[in-house]
Amino acid sequence: DGNTYTASTTTGEPPVFHTTNAAGCDSTVTLHLTINHCSTTDTTARDSIVIGGTTITSDTTVIIGHDTIIVTVCHTVRELIDTAVCNQFVWHGTTYAANAVVIDTVQKPDFCDSITTLNLTVNHCSTTMLTVCDSLTWHGAMYNITGIYTDGTDTLVLTVNYSNTGDTTATACDSFTWWLTDVTESTDLLTHTYTNAAGCDSVVTLHLTIGHGSSGDTTATACDSFTWWLTDITESTDLLTHTFANAAGCDSVVTLHLTIGYSSAGDTTVFACDGYSWHGTDYTVSGDYQWPTGEDVSLNAEGCDSVTTLHLTVNSTSVGDTSASVCDSIVWYGVHYSATGDYQHLLTSQLPSHCDSILTLHLDVKRSVVNDVADSFCAGTAYHFAGEDLTTGGLYYDHQTAANGCDSTVRLTLTMLTPPMVSIDSRNDCMMGLHYLHANANVDHVRWSSTEGWPDEWGSDESHNVTLRVNRSVVVTLIADYNDYPTCPNTTSITLYPIVMPEAAMRLSPEFLTGDNLTLVGLSQSRGAEWLQWYIDGNEYGNDDKITYLADDKTDSVVVSLMATTRYCADTVSQTVYVRRFSVFAPNAFTPDESTNRTFSIFCNGVVEYELNIYTRSGMHVFKTAMNGQEWNGTKSGKPCPQGSYVWIVRYRTIVDPQNWHVEKGTVTLLR
């Protein structure tokens, strides 16, 4: 009742608290209080100690009556060191030159000894000094590095020198002499061994390339003369030779096989109209001309130059010109022409002494213009074309005169579109913090935008499905239109907010209700919630952080649920509070050796079954019984247990909750 008591209320008038119960009637509570004054002591022991008839070998706390004893037990530490050394060993300032067993005792700060025993073996060792090439096997091990090595009794001072290798590269013609041996073929396999400066083997490998002399023939054909290695030759021959170095750097002899041919000449007479083409050259003036000229070549039967003289007579052909400009096409001398250009017509002469006449038409063809145009418009609007407002789709024409004076026609293919249907489906993932948007449209082409731009991690802005994560409110806009006709779009928008996943948590007090206390208090401990909703047995019961609920006096249990919600997400926690119409009582002491209170047992109310177990403070099991079973008389297996404090644990099922087991525990003091 708001007062603090430090003394028992067994004398005088006990304090009384007056209140009103759930039925609205007076309720009086009288306090009968006993205050015990307890003591706590510390004790330290080496290895073990006996308290209340019990031997204790480890740190623990012993409760005897209202007194507490804190026991600290330390133990002696023993250590054995086995070691073998060469010649002598120093330990704790003492030098040992022979086998020995030494015991060292040190007292630790916790009063327990630390005993170390040294078992020493002293070997008498020898030293060997060696110098070797490359490696040495000593006492079964191979060593290839200069150093000092020991096997426990002997020492090796080792110096290691190393063999080496080298290469000699040479090139020769036909043969090569190496270390008094003549070599005639290329090789990489010959070696020679000698001793290096360190006294070890040195191996040199020869890499030899042998080249060989060669001979060959050169065959040539020439007209009139041939120059070979600065000599002019005018007759065929097979006797001339020349010597030079080949690709291997050795002599190469070449023999010349030469055939000499000789040039010839001839005449040609021609009559022509306007000009004559002879050997690739056009001639328009009468005269005598020779071929070949310059770098041109004509060969006779021997493959040499053949010179021919042309005697040419040139007569002239008459010409005429006609110009015309038409639309699209024209027929001239029976031929249909439809493109701008110069066209010729040949009038063949009927007299052998005259040449043909050539007429030229210079034609300019202008085109009538037909422009095909495809366009669209939205239903309910008008499309202006050729001076008219069109309200339906179809094929329309506009005829005009082009700048070139020919016809110009515009052919319009017009499509009337209805605005596409468009909407946004939204789904949220509270655990991942993501918005999933789907574009509902009866067209294929959609495009997204937002007040935050369009980050790459949201996906393509032309996809029907996008995934968004937002950190503040964002307006997302969807535009749907026709791919080929972007003139008739439709738009819709949605506002998105950051997704916050709340965590529902609550604390209920008391843990269980009783017949004289049916008031339950609930306190929200939720995090990240924007709204709260309490439920009592499935019915809404307020949305404040704290609620108070009075249970019916016939209620056996109350189910309390709390829903914590944000704009998109919700979390729920539930708990069942039982109305406890039972009790479990256990005395705190008994005396088997006296005439009263000789056994220990549990007193229950409203319990259908229980199981009782008794343990020592160190966890040893001493007694077990069940409901309506034997009471504990302070023994284990028929032998008296020592005086002291024991732990009891009872598991039980109640009338109101027979399916579930409950657990309570406490201590009882055995007095002798």
XYZ file of C-alpha atoms in Angstrom:
672
model
C 0.000 0.000 0.000
C 2.893 2.360 -0.792
C 4.743 1.628 2.515
C 8.186 -0.026 3.012
C 8.594 -2.458 5.952
C 11.975 -3.506 7.417
C 10.640 -5.377 10.467
C 8.138 -8.164 11.079
C 4.476 -7.258 11.732
C 3.922 -10.178 14.136
C 3.524 -7.821 17.114
C 0.852 -5.185 17.467
C -1.875 -4.599 14.948
C -0.980 -5.796 11.448
C -1.427 -3.246 8.619
C -4.706 -3.394 6.672
C -5.384 -2.244 3.066
C -8.929 -1.340 2.023
C -10.092 -1.338 -1.622
C -13.102 -2.183 -3.825
C -13.247 -5.503 -5.670
C -14.531 -6.212 -9.216
C -18.075 -6.610 -7.886
C -17.979 -3.118 -6.404
C -17.930 -4.362 -2.780
C -15.392 -3.612 -0.029
C -12.209 -5.734 -0.074
C -9.873 -5.820 2.954
C -6.305 -7.215 2.829
C -4.333 -7.802 6.076
C -0.512 -8.143 5.914
C 1.189 -10.752 8.163
C 4.907 -10.162 7.465
C 8.006 -11.956 8.787
C 11.402 -10.357 8.019
C 14.452 -12.690 8.436
C 17.951 -11.211 8.902
C 20.480 -13.252 6.904
C 24.304 -13.276 6.824
C 26.825 -13.926 4.000
C 30.404 -15.178 4.598
C 33.359 -16.097 2.339
C 35.707 -19.049 2.886
C 38.737 -20.299 0.896
C 40.029 -23.894 0.910
C 42.860 -25.836 -0.667
C 41.684 -28.851 -2.778
C 38.470 -29.473 -0.640
C 36.398 -28.443 2.421
C 33.605 -30.094 4.471
C 30.532 -27.910 5.243
C 27.392 -29.320 6.894
C 28.684 -32.875 6.392
C 29.244 -32.379 2.627
C 32.726 -32.435 1.016
C 33.077 -29.548 -1.479
C 35.815 -29.714 -4.181
C 34.880 -26.750 -6.450
C 33.692 -23.142 -6.191
C 30.066 -22.956 -5.007
C 27.555 -21.140 -2.784
C 26.082 -22.986 0.240
C 22.837 -21.850 1.944
C 22.238 -23.021 5.508
C 19.025 -21.660 6.947
C 19.072 -17.919 6.246
C 22.865 -17.795 5.975
C 24.939 -17.904 2.775
C 28.521 -19.228 2.519
C 30.541 -18.401 -0.655
C 33.171 -21.163 -1.044
C 36.338 -20.772 -3.187
C 38.414 -23.967 -3.749
C 41.855 -23.893 -5.408
C 43.887 -26.897 -6.617
C 47.582 -27.721 -6.796
C 48.983 -27.497 -10.379
C 51.535 -30.141 -11.414
C 53.683 -29.910 -14.594
C 56.267 -32.358 -16.044
C 58.971 -31.106 -18.476
C 60.965 -33.713 -20.500
C 63.952 -32.275 -22.424
C 67.216 -33.484 -24.009
C 70.172 -31.064 -24.644
C 73.789 -31.074 -25.785
C 76.579 -30.763 -23.158
C 74.736 -28.530 -20.583
C 71.412 -26.835 -19.650
C 70.617 -23.714 -17.545
C 67.282 -23.779 -15.592
C 66.200 -21.155 -13.041
C 69.816 -19.878 -12.810
C 71.438 -23.314 -12.236
C 73.681 -25.039 -14.847
C 73.276 -28.824 -15.264
C 75.971 -30.854 -17.122
C 74.583 -34.348 -16.424
C 71.202 -36.133 -16.388
C 69.001 -34.902 -13.536
C 65.439 -34.817 -12.109
C 64.717 -31.385 -10.536
C 61.493 -30.385 -8.674
C 60.526 -26.711 -8.356
C 57.634 -25.639 -6.085
C 56.048 -22.177 -6.348
C 53.155 -20.975 -4.123
C 50.539 -19.058 -6.143
C 48.622 -15.977 -4.881
C 45.539 -18.202 -4.232
C 47.622 -20.207 -1.670
C 47.726 -23.355 -3.849
C 51.128 -24.755 -4.947
C 52.443 -25.013 -8.533
C 54.908 -27.970 -8.747
C 57.138 -28.327 -11.851
C 59.333 -31.447 -12.379
C 62.238 -31.230 -14.894
C 63.380 -34.593 -16.358
C 66.715 -33.624 -18.020
C 68.883 -35.708 -20.400
C 72.364 -34.236 -21.214
C 74.072 -35.665 -24.361
C 77.761 -35.146 -25.207
C 78.012 -34.011 -28.863
C 80.783 -33.868 -31.575
C 81.465 -31.335 -34.458
C 82.414 -32.234 -38.100
C 83.510 -29.690 -40.804
C 83.018 -30.653 -44.514
C 83.162 -29.000 -47.963
C 81.181 -30.723 -50.776
C 79.873 -30.129 -54.306
C 76.086 -29.582 -54.723
C 74.817 -31.701 -51.732
C 75.676 -34.090 -48.845
C 73.683 -36.900 -47.181
C 74.434 -36.895 -43.395
C 72.692 -39.097 -40.821
C 70.021 -40.018 -43.397
C 69.199 -36.415 -44.421
C 70.325 -34.500 -47.565
C 71.762 -30.966 -47.186
C 72.404 -28.623 -50.195
C 72.890 -25.236 -48.462
C 75.963 -24.019 -46.537
C 75.201 -23.985 -42.775
C 75.519 -25.605 -39.333
C 73.331 -28.682 -38.675
C 72.848 -30.921 -35.596
C 71.048 -34.213 -34.930
C 70.988 -33.787 -31.139
C 74.435 -35.273 -30.359
C 76.653 -34.333 -33.368
C 77.178 -31.003 -35.177
C 78.011 -30.617 -38.904
C 79.648 -27.384 -40.206
C 78.930 -27.674 -43.956
C 80.232 -25.633 -46.928
C 78.420 -26.371 -50.237
C 79.966 -25.378 -53.614
C 77.986 -25.776 -56.833
C 78.579 -27.172 -60.326
C 77.621 -24.971 -63.284
C 76.656 -25.285 -66.944
C 77.207 -23.165 -70.066
C 76.435 -22.970 -73.817
C 78.591 -22.376 -76.936
C 76.877 -21.333 -80.192
C 78.684 -21.693 -83.576
C 77.890 -21.542 -87.333
C 80.099 -23.136 -90.058
C 80.049 -24.271 -93.713
C 80.288 -28.043 -94.376
C 82.252 -28.917 -91.094
C 83.376 -27.570 -87.598
C 86.213 -28.761 -85.266
C 85.323 -28.757 -81.497
C 87.678 -30.192 -78.858
C 89.666 -32.054 -81.615
C 86.490 -33.553 -83.137
C 85.266 -32.716 -86.711
C 81.483 -32.174 -86.799
C 79.637 -32.129 -90.173
C 75.972 -31.879 -89.073
C 74.076 -29.298 -86.997
C 73.592 -30.425 -83.358
C 72.536 -29.361 -79.810
C 73.716 -32.611 -78.099
C 77.536 -32.376 -77.824
C 78.913 -31.513 -74.345
C 82.379 -31.076 -72.752
C 83.099 -31.292 -68.982
C 85.954 -29.559 -67.049
C 86.532 -28.295 -63.454
C 85.328 -24.757 -62.445
C 86.999 -22.325 -59.987
C 85.115 -23.910 -57.019
C 86.546 -27.348 -57.889
C 83.205 -28.707 -59.163
C 82.147 -29.905 -62.631
C 81.408 -27.346 -65.365
C 79.498 -28.716 -68.404
C 79.479 -26.765 -71.741
C 76.903 -27.685 -74.456
C 77.613 -26.943 -78.175
C 74.737 -25.467 -80.283
C 76.129 -25.892 -83.866
C 74.585 -24.892 -87.191
C 76.273 -26.418 -90.318
C 75.533 -24.764 -93.704
C 76.333 -26.364 -97.127
C 77.414 -25.022 -100.517
C 74.920 -25.244 -103.441
C 74.614 -25.083 -107.251
C 71.798 -24.122 -109.599
C 70.670 -23.150 -113.134
C 69.180 -19.974 -114.589
C 67.181 -20.227 -117.839
C 66.512 -17.010 -119.842
C 65.023 -15.965 -123.215
C 65.764 -12.529 -124.752
C 65.328 -10.599 -127.967
C 68.458 -9.340 -129.811
C 70.668 -9.274 -126.590
C 70.809 -10.214 -122.820
C 72.841 -8.653 -119.970
C 74.048 -11.101 -117.250
C 76.266 -9.966 -114.380
C 77.296 -6.792 -116.368
C 78.050 -8.751 -119.595
C 75.984 -8.191 -122.864
C 75.318 -11.472 -124.704
C 73.890 -11.555 -128.301
C 73.878 -15.329 -128.990
C 72.288 -18.339 -127.258
C 74.610 -20.216 -124.793
C 74.778 -22.876 -121.937
C 78.426 -22.225 -120.838
C 78.352 -19.110 -118.627
C 78.551 -19.518 -114.728
C 78.569 -17.134 -111.659
C 79.549 -17.814 -107.987
C 78.003 -16.000 -104.877
C 77.108 -16.742 -101.182
C 73.820 -18.600 -100.552
C 71.356 -18.089 -97.621
C 73.571 -20.297 -95.381
C 76.591 -18.085 -96.149
C 78.293 -20.794 -98.287
C 79.324 -20.785 -102.022
C 76.544 -21.122 -104.641
C 77.389 -21.670 -108.384
C 74.722 -20.746 -110.998
C 74.893 -21.792 -114.743
C 73.095 -19.658 -117.425
C 71.003 -21.360 -120.163
C 70.249 -18.467 -122.664
C 68.076 -18.372 -125.833
C 68.319 -15.215 -128.106
C 65.471 -14.332 -130.568
C 65.219 -11.391 -133.133
C 62.635 -8.570 -133.932
C 60.515 -8.126 -137.294
C 58.263 -5.423 -139.257
C 54.896 -5.206 -141.441
C 52.173 -2.800 -143.225
C 48.265 -2.306 -142.947
C 45.962 -0.044 -145.182
C 42.459 1.144 -143.830
C 39.560 3.488 -144.970
C 37.232 4.724 -142.037
C 34.397 7.179 -141.167
C 35.256 9.905 -138.600
C 38.017 7.891 -136.997
C 39.647 4.513 -136.515
C 40.722 2.657 -133.380
C 43.953 0.699 -133.820
C 45.717 -1.129 -131.019
C 43.830 0.904 -128.370
C 44.416 4.320 -130.003
C 41.704 6.414 -131.751
C 42.844 8.111 -135.000
C 40.652 10.896 -136.596
C 43.109 12.253 -139.233
C 44.334 10.458 -142.347
C 48.026 9.474 -142.233
C 50.628 6.723 -141.688
C 50.991 5.344 -138.104
C 53.322 2.748 -136.545
C 52.672 0.139 -133.790
C 53.948 -0.532 -131.287
C 54.665 2.964 -130.022
C 56.167 3.929 -126.640
C 55.854 1.018 -124.185
C 53.353 -0.983 -126.263
C 54.636 -4.384 -127.435
C 53.750 -6.702 -130.350
C 55.576 -10.038 -130.521
C 56.516 -12.207 -133.520
C 56.738 -16.005 -133.579
C 60.093 -15.878 -131.744
C 58.505 -13.737 -128.993
C 60.352 -10.532 -130.113
C 59.083 -7.099 -131.158
C 57.057 -6.881 -134.434
C 56.574 -3.282 -135.853
C 53.523 -2.666 -138.198
C 52.764 0.548 -140.251
C 49.065 1.721 -140.656
C 48.149 3.672 -143.862
C 44.803 5.382 -142.801
C 42.202 7.393 -144.832
C 39.435 9.138 -142.623
C 36.081 10.477 -144.022
C 33.545 12.507 -141.848
C 30.074 11.472 -140.534
C 27.298 14.158 -140.462
C 25.444 14.917 -137.097
C 22.251 16.729 -135.960
C 20.705 17.816 -132.576
C 17.102 18.008 -131.290
C 16.002 19.255 -127.760
C 12.683 18.399 -126.011
C 11.078 18.876 -122.533
C 8.122 16.552 -121.643
C 6.131 15.233 -118.637
C 6.809 11.586 -117.793
C 7.716 10.188 -121.357
C 8.056 10.687 -125.193
C 8.181 8.467 -128.369
C 11.046 9.392 -130.818
C 11.678 7.405 -133.985
C 9.384 4.679 -132.638
C 11.225 4.345 -129.292
C 9.605 5.202 -125.899
C 11.823 7.346 -123.628
C 10.886 8.119 -119.953
C 14.166 9.403 -118.477
C 16.128 12.611 -118.955
C 19.222 12.115 -121.123
C 20.849 12.345 -124.580
C 19.685 9.727 -127.087
C 21.100 9.026 -130.649
C 19.518 7.669 -133.825
C 21.654 6.460 -136.785
C 20.590 7.285 -140.391
C 22.527 4.845 -142.560
C 23.932 6.287 -145.902
C 22.899 4.430 -149.081
C 26.024 5.635 -151.024
C 29.339 3.770 -150.532
C 31.314 7.035 -150.845
C 29.456 8.725 -147.925
C 29.411 8.090 -144.147
C 26.295 7.661 -141.920
C 24.378 10.608 -140.307
C 23.847 10.637 -136.460
C 20.857 12.514 -134.888
C 21.025 13.360 -131.134
C 17.930 14.029 -128.922
C 18.601 16.118 -125.763
C 15.603 15.071 -123.626
C 14.430 16.628 -120.324
C 11.761 14.418 -118.637
C 9.790 16.007 -115.802
C 7.865 13.739 -113.416
C 4.356 13.943 -112.175
C 4.523 13.697 -108.355
C 2.559 11.232 -106.199
C 3.287 11.513 -102.467
C 1.989 8.716 -100.211
C 1.290 9.929 -96.664
C 0.137 7.787 -93.707
C -1.183 9.490 -90.589
C -3.589 8.978 -87.693
C -5.851 10.969 -85.410
C -7.852 10.319 -82.266
C -11.558 9.557 -82.401
C -13.649 12.565 -81.437
C -11.285 15.027 -83.154
C -10.968 16.187 -86.820
C -8.052 15.826 -89.241
C -7.612 18.766 -91.693
C -6.602 17.714 -95.255
C -7.087 19.321 -98.705
C -9.298 22.028 -97.197
C -11.563 19.519 -95.389
C -11.952 18.377 -91.758
C -11.959 14.571 -91.863
C -13.665 12.673 -89.016
C -13.263 9.077 -90.252
C -10.329 7.003 -91.438
C -9.814 6.088 -95.086
C -7.953 6.894 -98.355
C -7.989 10.596 -99.448
C -6.400 12.511 -102.402
C -5.260 16.099 -103.002
C -4.472 17.058 -106.667
C -2.190 20.070 -107.459
C 0.322 21.298 -110.078
C 3.973 20.862 -109.220
C 6.634 23.537 -109.718
C 7.872 21.688 -112.843
C 4.443 22.117 -114.448
C 3.411 18.465 -114.116
C 0.699 16.924 -111.950
C 1.312 16.622 -108.142
C -0.926 14.236 -106.121
C -0.918 13.631 -102.330
C -2.444 10.242 -101.383
C -3.322 10.105 -97.670
C -3.965 6.855 -95.766
C -5.727 8.031 -92.613
C -6.317 5.858 -89.512
C -8.755 6.844 -86.763
C -7.598 5.633 -83.353
C -9.437 5.284 -80.081
C -7.432 6.296 -76.966
C -5.937 3.111 -75.486
C -7.200 1.745 -72.188
C -4.544 2.088 -69.484
C -4.333 1.362 -65.731
C -1.668 0.368 -63.187
C -1.699 -2.756 -61.011
C 0.364 -2.285 -57.855
C 1.740 -4.983 -55.555
C 4.063 -4.495 -52.590
C 6.748 -6.684 -51.012
C 6.996 -5.667 -47.355
C 10.013 -7.888 -46.584
C 12.087 -6.586 -49.534
C 10.709 -3.024 -49.456
C 9.769 -3.135 -53.173
C 6.826 -1.916 -55.291
C 5.860 -4.141 -58.265
C 3.935 -2.231 -60.965
C 2.207 -3.776 -63.983
C 0.906 -1.772 -66.938
C -2.615 -2.802 -68.045
C -3.070 -1.540 -71.608
C -4.638 -2.789 -74.828
C -1.568 -1.621 -76.781
C 1.982 -2.944 -76.766
C 3.846 0.336 -76.356
C 4.044 1.815 -72.840
C 6.444 4.281 -71.250
C 7.030 5.034 -67.548
C 8.228 8.247 -65.901
C 8.359 9.585 -62.350
C 9.070 12.715 -60.354
C 12.396 11.085 -59.376
C 13.526 10.481 -62.965
C 13.904 6.793 -63.901
C 16.923 5.097 -62.194
C 18.489 2.134 -64.015
C 17.751 -0.249 -61.117
C 13.991 0.181 -61.726
C 14.285 -1.618 -65.072
C 13.422 -0.509 -68.620
C 11.015 2.450 -68.753
C 9.253 0.748 -71.703
C 8.595 -2.575 -69.913
C 5.103 -3.631 -68.823
C 6.512 -4.788 -65.454
C 8.816 -2.643 -63.323
C 10.223 -2.967 -59.791
C 10.736 0.204 -57.715
C 12.297 1.007 -54.356
C 11.511 4.573 -53.158
C 12.852 6.557 -50.213
C 10.172 9.254 -50.276
C 6.822 9.839 -51.952
C 7.043 9.545 -55.759
C 4.423 10.097 -58.491
C 4.786 7.456 -61.221
C 3.147 8.173 -64.602
C 2.294 5.591 -67.281
C 1.765 6.613 -70.932
C 0.314 4.088 -73.412
C 0.194 4.746 -77.167
C 0.269 2.995 -80.545
C 3.774 2.137 -81.745
C 3.132 3.241 -85.347
C 0.743 6.086 -84.401
C 2.023 8.033 -81.362
C -0.648 10.698 -81.896
C -3.239 9.142 -79.571
C -1.729 8.468 -76.110
C -3.499 7.879 -72.796
C -2.026 8.554 -69.349
C -2.559 7.455 -65.730
C -0.564 8.017 -62.531
C -0.031 6.488 -59.094
C 1.606 7.920 -55.978
C 4.027 5.578 -54.171
C 5.393 5.941 -50.647
C 8.367 4.256 -48.932
C 7.550 0.725 -47.749
C 8.105 0.350 -44.002
C 7.742 -3.080 -42.357
C 6.516 -2.607 -38.767
C 7.389 -4.939 -35.891
C 4.489 -5.732 -33.581
C 5.414 -6.314 -29.934
C 3.523 -5.968 -26.656
C 3.872 -6.537 -22.935
C 0.929 -7.876 -20.924
C 0.639 -7.542 -17.168
C 0.076 -9.614 -15.116
C 1.425 -12.880 -16.586
C -1.829 -14.599 -15.597
C -5.108 -13.480 -14.066
C -6.579 -14.727 -10.809
C -10.057 -14.812 -9.374
C -9.400 -11.674 -7.305
C -7.458 -9.826 -10.038
C -9.130 -9.940 -13.486
C -7.679 -6.649 -14.761
C -5.263 -7.032 -17.691
C -3.016 -4.174 -18.924
C -1.512 -4.232 -22.423
C 1.374 -1.946 -23.478
C 2.551 -1.700 -27.114
C 6.296 -2.073 -27.674
C 5.966 -2.044 -31.454
C 8.482 -0.336 -33.733
C 7.964 1.443 -37.067
C 4.135 1.376 -36.810
C 1.896 4.185 -38.092
C -1.358 2.693 -36.701
C -2.164 0.218 -33.939
C -5.200 -2.004 -33.453
C -5.830 -4.143 -30.355
C -8.066 -7.221 -30.413
C -9.495 -9.052 -27.394
C -10.729 -12.561 -28.265
C -10.923 -11.495 -31.934
C -12.888 -8.263 -31.299
C -11.457 -4.779 -31.884
C -10.431 -3.123 -28.628
C -8.892 0.343 -29.201
C -5.816 1.652 -30.941
C -3.888 3.457 -28.196
C -0.387 2.480 -27.052
C -1.857 1.223 -23.756
C -5.135 -0.602 -23.025
C -6.818 -1.892 -19.873
C -9.210 -4.864 -19.996
C -11.389 -6.333 -17.225
C -12.048 -10.053 -17.778
C -15.347 -11.726 -16.909
C -15.285 -13.678 -13.625
C -16.294 -16.810 -15.574
C -13.528 -16.456 -18.186
C -10.796 -19.107 -18.244
C -8.466 -17.331 -20.694
C -8.114 -14.106 -22.717
C -6.548 -13.965 -26.222
C -4.893 -10.586 -26.810
C -3.674 -9.579 -30.282
C -1.941 -6.421 -31.471
C -1.713 -5.403 -35.137
C 0.946 -2.833 -36.063
C 0.460 -1.353 -39.554
C 1.989 1.109 -41.982
C 0.624 2.333 -45.316
C 1.402 -0.988 -47.054
C 2.447 -3.514 -44.401
C 1.210 -5.082 -41.182
C 2.566 -7.305 -38.415
C 0.600 -9.105 -35.703
C 1.486 -10.597 -32.331
C -0.840 -12.636 -30.105
C -0.708 -14.026 -26.581
C -3.085 -16.053 -24.419
C -3.421 -15.018 -20.754
C -4.986 -17.668 -18.512
C -7.159 -17.057 -15.485
C -5.412 -19.012 -12.768
C -7.894 -20.718 -10.497
C -5.277 -23.005 -8.898
C -2.356 -22.745 -6.447
C 0.881 -24.585 -5.600
C 2.412 -24.281 -2.087
C 5.570 -25.820 -0.604
C 7.023 -25.374 2.935
C 10.560 -23.958 3.162
C 11.927 -26.362 5.841
C 11.322 -29.722 7.528
C 12.966 -31.805 10.301
C 12.944 -35.627 9.761
C 14.522 -36.216 13.213
C 11.796 -34.354 15.114
C 8.247 -35.350 15.985
C 6.616 -32.733 13.735
C 7.270 -31.575 10.117
C 9.114 -34.844 9.463
C 8.406 -34.986 5.661
C 8.322 -32.592 2.701
C 5.410 -32.505 0.203
C 3.602 -30.151 -2.216
C 0.108 -28.770 -1.461
C -1.949 -28.064 -4.633
C -5.364 -26.598 -5.446
C -6.995 -27.004 -8.898
C -4.186 -29.355 -10.088
C -5.072 -32.636 -11.860
C -1.538 -34.106 -11.973
C 1.987 -33.228 -10.864
C 5.549 -34.635 -10.729
C 7.980 -33.563 -7.975
C 11.802 -33.883 -8.119
C 14.362 -32.987 -5.403
C 18.020 -32.040 -6.178
C 21.079 -31.000 -4.169
C 22.515 -27.516 -4.808
C 25.158 -29.123 -7.043
C 22.472 -30.800 -9.209
C 22.446 -34.374 -7.815
C 18.974 -36.006 -7.988
C 17.834 -37.400 -4.614
C 14.017 -37.949 -4.776
C 11.060 -38.229 -7.160
C 7.317 -38.618 -6.538
C 3.953 -37.965 -8.178
C 0.541 -36.736 -7.072
C -0.818 -38.876 -4.171
C 2.587 -40.550 -3.973
C 5.209 -40.850 -1.231
C 6.440 -37.747 0.654
C 10.200 -37.061 0.971
C 11.625 -38.059 4.372
C 15.101 -36.581 3.815
C 16.805 -39.744 2.513
C 18.340 -40.973 -0.747
C 18.216 -44.721 -1.459
C 17.361 -45.260 2.250
C 20.375 -43.269 3.552
C 19.888 -39.938 5.393
C 20.805 -36.839 3.383
C 23.000 -34.221 5.113
C 21.504 -31.069 6.530
C 21.355 -28.257 4.025
C 19.359 -26.503 1.331
C 17.761 -28.542 -1.519
C 16.062 -27.480 -4.769
C 12.560 -28.733 -5.637
C 10.986 -28.604 -9.127
C 7.331 -29.465 -9.765
C 5.657 -30.015 -13.169
C 1.845 -29.924 -13.117
C -1.333 -29.729 -15.227
C -4.366 -27.709 -14.099
C -8.107 -28.143 -14.373
C -8.459 -25.083 -16.670
C -5.498 -26.029 -18.906
C -5.160 -29.812 -18.726
C -3.265 -30.132 -22.067
C -0.224 -28.078 -21.045
C 2.403 -28.597 -18.344
C 3.463 -25.753 -16.011
C 6.695 -25.597 -13.978
C 7.496 -24.028 -10.595
C 10.598 -24.412 -8.441
C 11.960 -23.357 -5.070
C 14.228 -24.386 -2.152
C 13.615 -26.284 1.074
C 15.996 -26.576 4.043
C 16.576 -30.012 5.585
C 17.287 -29.573 9.323
C 18.762 -32.266 11.587
